[in-house]
PDB file of C-alpha atoms (C1' of nucleotides) in Angstrom:
ATOM      1  CA  MET A   1     -15.969  16.284  16.454  1.00  0.00           C
ATOM      2  CA  GLU A   2     -17.302  15.251  13.081  1.00  0.00           C
ATOM      3  CA  LEU A   3     -20.563  13.387  12.941  1.00  0.00           C
ATOM      4  CA  SER A   4     -18.984  10.689  10.794  1.00  0.00           C
ATOM      5  CA  ASN A   5     -16.164  10.163  13.287  1.00  0.00           C
ATOM      6  CA  CYS A   6     -18.636   9.797  16.070  1.00  0.00           C
ATOM      7  CA  ALA A   7     -20.656   7.261  14.114  1.00  0.00           C
ATOM      8  CA  LYS A   8     -17.393   5.413  13.475  1.00  0.00           C
ATOM      9  CA  ILE A   9     -16.672   5.183  17.190  1.00  0.00           C
ATOM     10  CA  PHE A  10     -20.216   4.066  17.947  1.00  0.00           C
ATOM     11  CA  LYS A  11     -19.941   1.444  15.216  1.00  0.00           C
ATOM     12  CA  ALA A  12     -16.741   0.115  16.720  1.00  0.00           C
ATOM     13  CA  LEU A  13     -18.531  -0.287  20.056  1.00  0.00           C
ATOM     14  CA  SER A  14     -21.756  -1.637  18.588  1.00  0.00           C
ATOM     15  CA  ASN A  15     -20.617  -5.245  18.483  1.00  0.00           C
ATOM     16  CA  GLU A  16     -20.920  -6.957  21.833  1.00  0.00           C
ATOM     17  CA  GLN A  17     -17.746  -9.013  21.529  1.00  0.00           C
ATOM     18  CA  ARG A  18     -15.758  -5.994  20.459  1.00  0.00           C
ATOM     19  CA  LEU A  19     -17.236  -3.879  23.244  1.00  0.00           C
ATOM     20  CA  LYS A  20     -16.184  -6.587  25.698  1.00  0.00           C
ATOM     21  CA  ILE A  21     -12.632  -6.460  24.353  1.00  0.00           C
ATOM     22  CA  PHE A  22     -12.583  -2.701  24.601  1.00  0.00           C
ATOM     23  CA  ILE A  23     -13.885  -2.716  28.164  1.00  0.00           C
ATOM     24  CA  MET A  24     -11.219  -5.202  29.156  1.00  0.00           C
ATOM     25  CA  LEU A  25      -8.512  -3.009  27.694  1.00  0.00           C
ATOM     26  CA  TYR A  26     -10.086   0.043  29.261  1.00  0.00           C
ATOM     27  CA  LYS A  27     -10.536  -1.409  32.725  1.00  0.00           C
ATOM     28  CA  ASN A  28      -7.053  -2.829  32.773  1.00  0.00           C
ATOM     29  CA  CYS A  29      -5.277   0.108  31.289  1.00  0.00           C
ATOM     30  CA  CYS A  30      -7.106   3.275  31.896  1.00  0.00           C
ATOM     31  CA  ALA A  31      -9.705   2.808  34.569  1.00  0.00           C
ATOM     32  CA  PRO A  32      -9.152   5.090  37.544  1.00  0.00           C
ATOM     33  CA  GLU A  33      -7.619   3.463  40.629  1.00  0.00           C
ATOM     34  CA  GLY A  34     -10.068   1.251  42.446  1.00  0.00           C
ATOM     35  CA  ALA A  35     -12.549   0.958  39.593  1.00  0.00           C
ATOM     36  CA  LYS A  36     -14.460  -2.270  39.839  1.00  0.00           C
ATOM     37  CA  VAL A  37     -14.064  -4.809  37.099  1.00  0.00           C
ATOM     38  CA  GLY A  38     -16.717  -7.459  36.560  1.00  0.00           C
ATOM     39  CA  ALA A  39     -15.566 -11.045  36.982  1.00  0.00           C
ATOM     40  CA  GLU A  40     -16.317 -11.784  33.358  1.00  0.00           C
ATOM     41  CA  PHE A  41     -13.747  -9.201  32.344  1.00  0.00           C
ATOM     42  CA  ARG A  42     -11.035 -10.354  34.675  1.00  0.00           C
ATOM     43  CA  ILE A  43      -7.943 -11.326  32.728  1.00  0.00           C
ATOM     44  CA  LYS A  44      -5.976 -14.416  33.763  1.00  0.00           C
ATOM     45  CA  ASN A  45      -3.046 -13.706  36.095  1.00  0.00           C
ATOM     46  CA  ASN A  46      -4.437 -10.221  36.405  1.00  0.00           C
ATOM     47  CA  SER A  47      -1.052  -8.828  35.547  1.00  0.00           C
ATOM     48  CA  CYS A  48      -1.577  -5.301  34.480  1.00  0.00           C
ATOM     49  CA  CYS A  49       0.099  -2.180  33.267  1.00  0.00           C
ATOM     50  CA  PRO A  50       3.846  -2.493  33.814  1.00  0.00           C
ATOM     51  CA  ILE A  51       4.045   0.677  31.772  1.00  0.00           C
ATOM     52  CA  SER A  52       1.527   3.221  32.934  1.00  0.00           C
ATOM     53  CA  GLY A  53      -1.639   3.108  30.840  1.00  0.00           C
ATOM     54  CA  THR A  54      -0.343   0.420  28.536  1.00  0.00           C
ATOM     55  CA  LEU A  55      -1.321  -3.216  28.532  1.00  0.00           C
ATOM     56  CA  GLU A  56       1.441  -5.649  27.640  1.00  0.00           C
ATOM     57  CA  LYS A  57       0.634  -8.842  25.746  1.00  0.00           C
ATOM     58  CA  ALA A  58      -2.844  -7.479  25.212  1.00  0.00           C
ATOM     59  CA  PHE A  59      -3.684  -9.798  22.346  1.00  0.00           C
ATOM     60  CA  THR A  60      -2.738 -12.974  24.178  1.00  0.00           C
ATOM     61  CA  LYS A  61      -4.590 -11.911  27.282  1.00  0.00           C
ATOM     62  CA  ILE A  62      -7.741 -11.080  25.406  1.00  0.00           C
ATOM     63  CA  CYS A  63      -7.557 -14.416  23.586  1.00  0.00           C
ATOM     64  CA  ASP A  64      -7.384 -16.091  27.009  1.00  0.00           C
ATOM     65  CA  CYS A  65     -10.822 -14.907  27.985  1.00  0.00           C
ATOM     66  CA  MET A  66     -12.724 -14.862  24.732  1.00  0.00           C
ATOM     67  CA  LYS A  67     -14.251 -17.761  22.888  1.00  0.00           C
ATOM     68  CA  LEU A  68     -13.301 -16.462  19.479  1.00  0.00           C
ATOM     69  CA  SER A  69     -10.623 -17.472  17.010  1.00  0.00           C
ATOM     70  CA  ARG A  70      -7.453 -15.452  16.928  1.00  0.00           C
ATOM     71  CA  SER A  71      -8.197 -14.226  13.436  1.00  0.00           C
ATOM     72  CA  THR A  72     -11.516 -12.824  14.622  1.00  0.00           C
ATOM     73  CA  ILE A  73      -9.915 -11.144  17.608  1.00  0.00           C
ATOM     74  CA  SER A  74      -7.250  -9.679  15.361  1.00  0.00           C
ATOM     75  CA  HIS A  75     -10.034  -8.269  13.199  1.00  0.00           C
ATOM     76  CA  HIS A  76     -11.741  -6.675  16.207  1.00  0.00           C
ATOM     77  CA  PHE A  77      -8.487  -5.090  17.353  1.00  0.00           C
ATOM     78  CA  LYS A  78      -8.138  -3.567  13.896  1.00  0.00           C
ATOM     79  CA  GLU A  79     -11.650  -2.130  14.073  1.00  0.00           C
ATOM     80  CA  LEU A  80     -10.954  -0.559  17.446  1.00  0.00           C
ATOM     81  CA  GLN A  81      -7.717   0.929  16.130  1.00  0.00           C
ATOM     82  CA  ASN A  82      -9.465   2.128  13.022  1.00  0.00           C
ATOM     83  CA  ALA A  83     -11.999   4.038  15.084  1.00  0.00           C
ATOM     84  CA  GLY A  84      -9.173   5.639  17.026  1.00  0.00           C
ATOM     85  CA  LEU A  85     -10.202   4.005  20.280  1.00  0.00           C
ATOM     86  CA  ILE A  86      -6.948   2.179  20.883  1.00  0.00           C
ATOM     87  CA  THR A  87      -3.366   2.273  19.735  1.00  0.00           C
ATOM     88  CA  CYS A  88      -1.303  -0.887  19.383  1.00  0.00           C
ATOM     89  CA  GLU A  89       2.334  -1.484  18.688  1.00  0.00           C
ATOM     90  CA  ARG A  90       4.457  -4.572  18.399  1.00  0.00           C
ATOM     91  CA  GLU A  91       8.020  -4.828  19.541  1.00  0.00           C
ATOM     92  CA  GLY A  92       9.255  -8.273  18.779  1.00  0.00           C
ATOM     93  CA  GLN A  93       6.726 -10.596  20.277  1.00  0.00           C
ATOM     94  CA  MET A  94       5.479  -7.928  22.630  1.00  0.00           C
ATOM     95  CA  TYR A  95       2.084  -6.518  21.767  1.00  0.00           C
ATOM     96  CA  ARG A  96       1.423  -3.277  23.596  1.00  0.00           C
ATOM     97  CA  CYS A  97      -1.977  -1.707  23.673  1.00  0.00           C
ATOM     98  CA  LYS A  98      -3.184   1.655  24.888  1.00  0.00           C
ATOM     99  CA  VAL A  99      -6.656   3.133  25.151  1.00  0.00           C
ATOM    100  CA  ASN A 100      -7.062   6.638  23.765  1.00  0.00           C
ATOM    101  CA  LYS A 101      -8.775   8.558  26.493  1.00  0.00           C
ATOM    102  CA  GLU A 102      -9.388  11.461  24.114  1.00  0.00           C
ATOM    103  CA  ALA A 103     -11.687   9.287  22.044  1.00  0.00           C
ATOM    104  CA  ILE A 104     -13.732   8.442  25.110  1.00  0.00           C
ATOM    105  CA  ASP A 105     -13.852  12.067  26.137  1.00  0.00           C
ATOM    106  CA  SER A 106     -15.013  13.123  22.722  1.00  0.00           C
ATOM    107  CA  ILE A 107     -17.938  10.706  22.902  1.00  0.00           C
ATOM    108  CA  LYS A 108     -18.865  12.094  26.287  1.00  0.00           C
ATOM    109  CA  ASN A 109     -18.622  15.644  25.041  1.00  0.00           C
ATOM    110  CA  PHE A 110     -20.535  14.899  21.890  1.00  0.00           C
ATOM    111  CA  LEU A 111     -23.801  14.730  23.792  1.00  0.00           C
ATOM    112  CA  LYS A 112     -22.972  17.300  26.410  1.00  0.00           C
TER     113      LYS A 112
ATOM    114  CA  MET B   1     -26.138  -1.243  32.767  1.00  0.00           C
ATOM    115  CA  GLU B   2     -25.853  -4.510  30.891  1.00  0.00           C
ATOM    116  CA  LEU B   3     -23.142  -4.840  28.292  1.00  0.00           C
ATOM    117  CA  SER B   4     -25.681  -5.970  25.708  1.00  0.00           C
ATOM    118  CA  ASN B   5     -27.889  -2.929  26.329  1.00  0.00           C
ATOM    119  CA  CYS B   6     -24.926  -0.684  25.879  1.00  0.00           C
ATOM    120  CA  ALA B   7     -23.995  -2.374  22.628  1.00  0.00           C
ATOM    121  CA  LYS B   8     -27.604  -1.917  21.510  1.00  0.00           C
ATOM    122  CA  ILE B   9     -27.443   1.818  22.131  1.00  0.00           C
ATOM    123  CA  PHE B  10     -24.098   2.093  20.348  1.00  0.00           C
ATOM    124  CA  LYS B  11     -25.528   0.124  17.431  1.00  0.00           C
ATOM    125  CA  ALA B  12     -28.474   2.488  17.193  1.00  0.00           C
ATOM    126  CA  LEU B  13     -26.058   5.410  16.965  1.00  0.00           C
ATOM    127  CA  SER B  14     -23.596   3.684  14.646  1.00  0.00           C
ATOM    128  CA  ASN B  15     -25.392   4.613  11.459  1.00  0.00           C
ATOM    129  CA  GLU B  16     -24.613   8.143  10.326  1.00  0.00           C
ATOM    130  CA  GLN B  17     -28.112   8.937   9.066  1.00  0.00           C
ATOM    131  CA  ARG B  18     -29.689   7.621  12.245  1.00  0.00           C
ATOM    132  CA  LEU B  19     -27.207   9.521  14.397  1.00  0.00           C
ATOM    133  CA  LYS B  20     -28.148  12.666  12.475  1.00  0.00           C
ATOM    134  CA  ILE B  21     -31.822  12.048  13.207  1.00  0.00           C
ATOM    135  CA  PHE B  22     -31.081  11.463  16.856  1.00  0.00           C
ATOM    136  CA  ILE B  23     -29.006  14.620  17.153  1.00  0.00           C
ATOM    137  CA  MET B  24     -31.791  16.619  15.567  1.00  0.00           C
ATOM    138  CA  LEU B  25     -34.299  15.275  18.051  1.00  0.00           C
ATOM    139  CA  TYR B  26     -31.848  15.798  20.879  1.00  0.00           C
ATOM    140  CA  LYS B  27     -30.870  19.333  19.995  1.00  0.00           C
ATOM    141  CA  ASN B  28     -34.444  20.364  19.438  1.00  0.00           C
ATOM    142  CA  CYS B  29     -35.935  18.626  22.416  1.00  0.00           C
ATOM    143  CA  CYS B  30     -33.429  18.224  25.124  1.00  0.00           C
ATOM    144  CA  ALA B  31     -30.442  20.439  24.517  1.00  0.00           C
ATOM    145  CA  PRO B  32     -29.891  22.871  27.364  1.00  0.00           C
ATOM    146  CA  GLU B  33     -30.982  26.461  26.729  1.00  0.00           C
ATOM    147  CA  GLY B  34     -28.633  28.259  24.398  1.00  0.00           C
ATOM    148  CA  ALA B  35     -26.917  25.157  23.069  1.00  0.00           C
ATOM    149  CA  LYS B  36     -25.609  25.761  19.573  1.00  0.00           C
ATOM    150  CA  VAL B  37     -27.116  23.746  16.791  1.00  0.00           C
ATOM    151  CA  GLY B  38     -25.180  23.278  13.545  1.00  0.00           C
ATOM    152  CA  ALA B  39     -26.862  24.637  10.445  1.00  0.00           C
ATOM    153  CA  GLU B  40     -27.037  21.182   8.939  1.00  0.00           C
ATOM    154  CA  PHE B  41     -29.232  20.084  11.815  1.00  0.00           C
ATOM    155  CA  ARG B  42     -31.588  23.021  11.742  1.00  0.00           C
ATOM    156  CA  ILE B  43     -35.136  21.928  11.098  1.00  0.00           C
ATOM    157  CA  LYS B  44     -37.255  23.976   8.684  1.00  0.00           C
ATOM    158  CA  ASN B  45     -39.440  26.590  10.391  1.00  0.00           C
ATOM    159  CA  ASN B  46     -37.394  25.941  13.493  1.00  0.00           C
ATOM    160  CA  SER B  47     -40.564  25.519  15.507  1.00  0.00           C
ATOM    161  CA  CYS B  48     -39.611  23.644  18.604  1.00  0.00           C
ATOM    162  CA  CYS B  49     -40.869  22.132  21.784  1.00  0.00           C
ATOM    163  CA  PRO B  50     -44.378  23.459  22.439  1.00  0.00           C
ATOM    164  CA  ILE B  51     -44.479  20.883  25.178  1.00  0.00           C
ATOM    165  CA  SER B  52     -41.331  20.920  27.254  1.00  0.00           C
ATOM    166  CA  GLY B  53     -38.905  18.296  26.062  1.00  0.00           C
ATOM    167  CA  THR B  54     -41.201  16.921  23.405  1.00  0.00           C
ATOM    168  CA  LEU B  55     -40.952  17.517  19.674  1.00  0.00           C
ATOM    169  CA  GLU B  56     -44.269  17.735  17.866  1.00  0.00           C
ATOM    170  CA  LYS B  57     -44.530  16.523  14.263  1.00  0.00           C
ATOM    171  CA  ALA B  58     -41.104  14.992  14.682  1.00  0.00           C
ATOM    172  CA  PHE B  59     -41.432  12.611  11.760  1.00  0.00           C
ATOM    173  CA  THR B  60     -42.482  15.253   9.256  1.00  0.00           C
ATOM    174  CA  LYS B  61     -39.792  17.641  10.396  1.00  0.00           C
ATOM    175  CA  ILE B  62     -37.083  15.014  10.127  1.00  0.00           C
ATOM    176  CA  CYS B  63     -38.312  14.064   6.658  1.00  0.00           C
ATOM    177  CA  ASP B  64     -37.996  17.743   5.690  1.00  0.00           C
ATOM    178  CA  CYS B  65     -34.268  17.747   6.176  1.00  0.00           C
ATOM    179  CA  MET B  66     -33.206  14.250   5.210  1.00  0.00           C
ATOM    180  CA  LYS B  67     -32.748  12.847   1.745  1.00  0.00           C
ATOM    181  CA  LEU B  68     -34.209   9.475   2.633  1.00  0.00           C
ATOM    182  CA  SER B  69     -37.523   7.843   1.860  1.00  0.00           C
ATOM    183  CA  ARG B  70     -40.202   7.914   4.516  1.00  0.00           C
ATOM    184  CA  SER B  71     -40.077   4.177   4.927  1.00  0.00           C
ATOM    185  CA  THR B  72     -36.377   4.377   5.683  1.00  0.00           C
ATOM    186  CA  ILE B  73     -36.876   7.171   8.189  1.00  0.00           C
ATOM    187  CA  SER B  74     -39.678   5.212   9.819  1.00  0.00           C
ATOM    188  CA  HIS B  75     -37.262   2.304  10.146  1.00  0.00           C
ATOM    189  CA  HIS B  76     -34.629   4.506  11.784  1.00  0.00           C
ATOM    190  CA  PHE B  77     -37.164   5.853  14.271  1.00  0.00           C
ATOM    191  CA  LYS B  78     -38.016   2.279  15.187  1.00  0.00           C
ATOM    192  CA  GLU B  79     -34.366   1.457  15.778  1.00  0.00           C
ATOM    193  CA  LEU B  80     -33.923   4.457  18.032  1.00  0.00           C
ATOM    194  CA  GLN B  81     -37.030   3.484  19.994  1.00  0.00           C
ATOM    195  CA  ASN B  82     -35.869  -0.086  20.172  1.00  0.00           C
ATOM    196  CA  ALA B  83     -32.615   0.964  21.762  1.00  0.00           C
ATOM    197  CA  GLY B  84     -34.540   3.013  24.305  1.00  0.00           C
ATOM    198  CA  LEU B  85     -33.095   6.286  23.061  1.00  0.00           C
ATOM    199  CA  ILE B  86     -36.398   7.906  22.184  1.00  0.00           C
ATOM    200  CA  THR B  87     -40.086   7.496  22.917  1.00  0.00           C
ATOM    201  CA  CYS B  88     -42.731   8.251  20.324  1.00  0.00           C
ATOM    202  CA  GLU B  89     -46.485   8.449  20.440  1.00  0.00           C
ATOM    203  CA  ARG B  90     -49.150   9.275  17.904  1.00  0.00           C
ATOM    204  CA  GLU B  91     -52.324  11.136  18.635  1.00  0.00           C
ATOM    205  CA  GLY B  92     -54.307  11.426  15.450  1.00  0.00           C
ATOM    206  CA  GLN B  93     -51.883  12.834  12.919  1.00  0.00           C
ATOM    207  CA  MET B  94     -49.706  14.233  15.626  1.00  0.00           C
ATOM    208  CA  TYR B  95     -46.409  12.444  16.098  1.00  0.00           C
ATOM    209  CA  ARG B  96     -44.762  13.317  19.401  1.00  0.00           C
ATOM    210  CA  CYS B  97     -41.214  12.403  20.144  1.00  0.00           C
ATOM    211  CA  LYS B  98     -39.152  12.579  23.300  1.00  0.00           C
ATOM    212  CA  VAL B  99     -35.492  11.815  23.928  1.00  0.00           C
ATOM    213  CA  ASN B 100     -34.765   9.638  26.942  1.00  0.00           C
ATOM    214  CA  LYS B 101     -32.092  11.475  28.833  1.00  0.00           C
ATOM    215  CA  GLU B 102     -31.494   8.471  31.053  1.00  0.00           C
ATOM    216  CA  ALA B 103     -30.238   6.506  28.061  1.00  0.00           C
ATOM    217  CA  ILE B 104     -27.726   9.222  27.316  1.00  0.00           C
ATOM    218  CA  ASP B 105     -26.646   9.369  30.919  1.00  0.00           C
ATOM    219  CA  SER B 106     -26.156   5.634  31.055  1.00  0.00           C
ATOM    220  CA  ILE B 107     -23.798   5.793  28.071  1.00  0.00           C
ATOM    221  CA  LYS B 108     -21.845   8.544  29.770  1.00  0.00           C
ATOM    222  CA  ASN B 109     -21.688   6.588  32.997  1.00  0.00           C
ATOM    223  CA  PHE B 110     -20.764   3.377  31.295  1.00  0.00           C
ATOM    224  CA  LEU B 111     -17.223   4.576  30.679  1.00  0.00           C
ATOM    225  CA  LYS B 112     -16.854   6.651  33.799  1.00  0.00           C
TER     226      LYS B 112
ATOM    227  C1'  DG C   1      18.819 -24.733  10.597  1.00  0.00           C
ATOM    228  C1'  DG C   2      14.344 -26.439  12.558  1.00  0.00           C
ATOM    229  C1'  DT C   3      10.474 -25.549  15.627  1.00  0.00           C
ATOM    230  C1'  DC C   4       7.436 -23.067  18.527  1.00  0.00           C
ATOM    231  C1'  DT C   5       4.707 -19.014  19.531  1.00  0.00           C
ATOM    232  C1'  DA C   6       2.209 -14.833  18.166  1.00  0.00           C
ATOM    233  C1'  DG C   7      -0.379 -12.444  15.246  1.00  0.00           C
ATOM    234  C1'  DT C   8      -1.921 -11.276  10.190  1.00  0.00           C
ATOM    235  C1'  DT C   9      -4.099 -11.983   5.904  1.00  0.00           C
ATOM    236  C1'  DC C  10      -7.147 -14.428   2.770  1.00  0.00           C
ATOM    237  C1'  DG C  11     -11.312 -16.507   1.063  1.00  0.00           C
ATOM    238  C1'  DA C  12     -15.665 -18.191   2.041  1.00  0.00           C
ATOM    239  C1'  DA C  13     -20.018 -18.810   4.536  1.00  0.00           C
ATOM    240  C1'  DT C  14     -23.481 -16.828   6.768  1.00  0.00           C
ATOM    241  C1'  DG C  15     -25.934 -13.161   9.006  1.00  0.00           C
ATOM    242  C1'  DT C  16     -27.379  -8.434   9.565  1.00  0.00           C
ATOM    243  C1'  DG C  17     -28.281  -3.482   7.873  1.00  0.00           C
ATOM    244  C1'  DT C  18     -29.688   0.032   4.690  1.00  0.00           C
ATOM    245  C1'  DT C  19     -32.540   1.571   1.443  1.00  0.00           C
ATOM    246  C1'  DC C  20     -36.248   1.833  -1.792  1.00  0.00           C
ATOM    247  C1'  DG C  21     -40.984   1.673  -3.915  1.00  0.00           C
ATOM    248  C1'  DA C  22     -45.504  -0.163  -3.560  1.00  0.00           C
ATOM    249  C1'  DA C  23     -49.395  -1.193  -1.078  1.00  0.00           C
ATOM    250  C1'  DC C  24     -51.725  -0.237   2.979  1.00  0.00           C
ATOM    251  C1'  DA C  25     -54.428   2.008   7.193  1.00  0.00           C
ATOM    252  C1'  DA C  26     -55.982   5.906   9.654  1.00  0.00           C
ATOM    253  C1'  DT C  27     -57.020  10.475  10.137  1.00  0.00           C
ATOM    254  C1'  DA C  28     -58.077  15.173   8.297  1.00  0.00           C
ATOM    255  C1'  DA C  29     -59.839  18.210   4.847  1.00  0.00           C
ATOM    256  C1'  DA C  30     -62.629  19.259   0.804  1.00  0.00           C
TER     257       DA C  30
ATOM    258  C1'  DT D   1     -67.829  10.717   0.378  1.00  0.00           C
ATOM    259  C1'  DT D   2     -63.879  11.431  -2.076  1.00  0.00           C
ATOM    260  C1'  DT D   3     -59.151  13.012  -1.654  1.00  0.00           C
ATOM    261  C1'  DA D   4     -54.921  14.237   0.549  1.00  0.00           C
ATOM    262  C1'  DT D   5     -51.677  13.559   4.309  1.00  0.00           C
ATOM    263  C1'  DT D   6     -49.031  10.735   7.555  1.00  0.00           C
ATOM    264  C1'  DG D   7     -46.766   7.074   8.776  1.00  0.00           C
ATOM    265  C1'  DT D   8     -46.313   1.653   8.675  1.00  0.00           C
ATOM    266  C1'  DT D   9     -45.387  -2.706   6.714  1.00  0.00           C
ATOM    267  C1'  DC D  10     -43.727  -5.740   3.106  1.00  0.00           C
ATOM    268  C1'  DG D  11     -40.570  -7.657  -0.192  1.00  0.00           C
ATOM    269  C1'  DA D  12     -36.510  -7.211  -2.667  1.00  0.00           C
ATOM    270  C1'  DA D  13     -31.848  -5.605  -3.791  1.00  0.00           C
ATOM    271  C1'  DC D  14     -27.672  -4.675  -2.374  1.00  0.00           C
ATOM    272  C1'  DA D  15     -23.926  -3.658   0.950  1.00  0.00           C
ATOM    273  C1'  DC D  16     -21.483  -4.566   4.978  1.00  0.00           C
ATOM    274  C1'  DA D  17     -20.199  -7.440   9.381  1.00  0.00           C
ATOM    275  C1'  DT D  18     -18.962 -11.515  11.837  1.00  0.00           C
ATOM    276  C1'  DT D  19     -16.763 -15.522  12.097  1.00  0.00           C
ATOM    277  C1'  DC D  20     -13.909 -19.393  10.907  1.00  0.00           C
ATOM    278  C1'  DG D  21      -9.933 -22.303   9.256  1.00  0.00           C
ATOM    279  C1'  DA D  22      -5.922 -22.413   6.479  1.00  0.00           C
ATOM    280  C1'  DA D  23      -1.890 -20.507   4.930  1.00  0.00           C
ATOM    281  C1'  DC D  24       1.415 -17.237   6.000  1.00  0.00           C
ATOM    282  C1'  DT D  25       5.228 -14.060   8.297  1.00  0.00           C
ATOM    283  C1'  DA D  26       8.370 -12.778  11.895  1.00  0.00           C
ATOM    284  C1'  DG D  27      10.678 -13.315  16.032  1.00  0.00           C
ATOM    285  C1'  DA D  28      12.291 -16.526  19.945  1.00  0.00           C
ATOM    286  C1'  DC D  29      14.343 -20.648  21.418  1.00  0.00           C
ATOM    287  C1'  DC D  30      16.632 -25.144  20.962  1.00  0.00           C
TER     288       DC D  30
END
DNA sequence: GGTCTAGTTCGAATGTGTTCGAACAATAAA
DNA sequence: TTTATTGTTCGAACACATTCGAACTAGACC
């Protein structure tokens, strides 16, 4: 993996609020079965992953547990997408969000 | 590991120049035997690790292969230290530098 | 059609990072 | 003791990030 790509991923995770968002997506979408999730990351209703590895209504859920304006959260989602860490798609009012495990793996492998 | 500590480490690695510096220290100090090092990271003279895991004259060597002023490089070293990624000590004119493997491991474990 | 909900885009304010050169301190070398 | 080397600290310039509210778009619902 390119050095610049790696720096891009690290930059996306360098902001605490954005890292929190990412962890929430990660823990709710892609964490292995039984992985513990800290209370502060617990999403209201705890409804998770009707489609395997994909979080439905991700944006709304994240908004529910962050004290940031929706425009700011939208911005952070864009940054995470931009770094290739997540993929989002809208279908009507449905906002689906998926964590790219390959991106995580490439960070891990980077400093092998 | 605390979320804020993690963000701190990611922030330290989010700048491409600083990441380059870190990789150079890492590859020359702590990379397992036989690990390949890209040509762009090769330090002049290639003299490495007289003391196991510690790079002597780290600052000078990094300066040799970066197109940045010394004050800027000094700043980047400080940031890496601040994030707990490296430890540096001076003894006379000798600048010794060591990569903290635990910091690396904690990143890897963070997204387990 | 009107209205609500969900998310985006824009502009602005404020904060943080990156980089440099100059001046400095401490050690080594002459 | 002067001079060179090594790295730090300071101030300034500039770039980039974070955050917000307001205005907007698109679909859902009445």
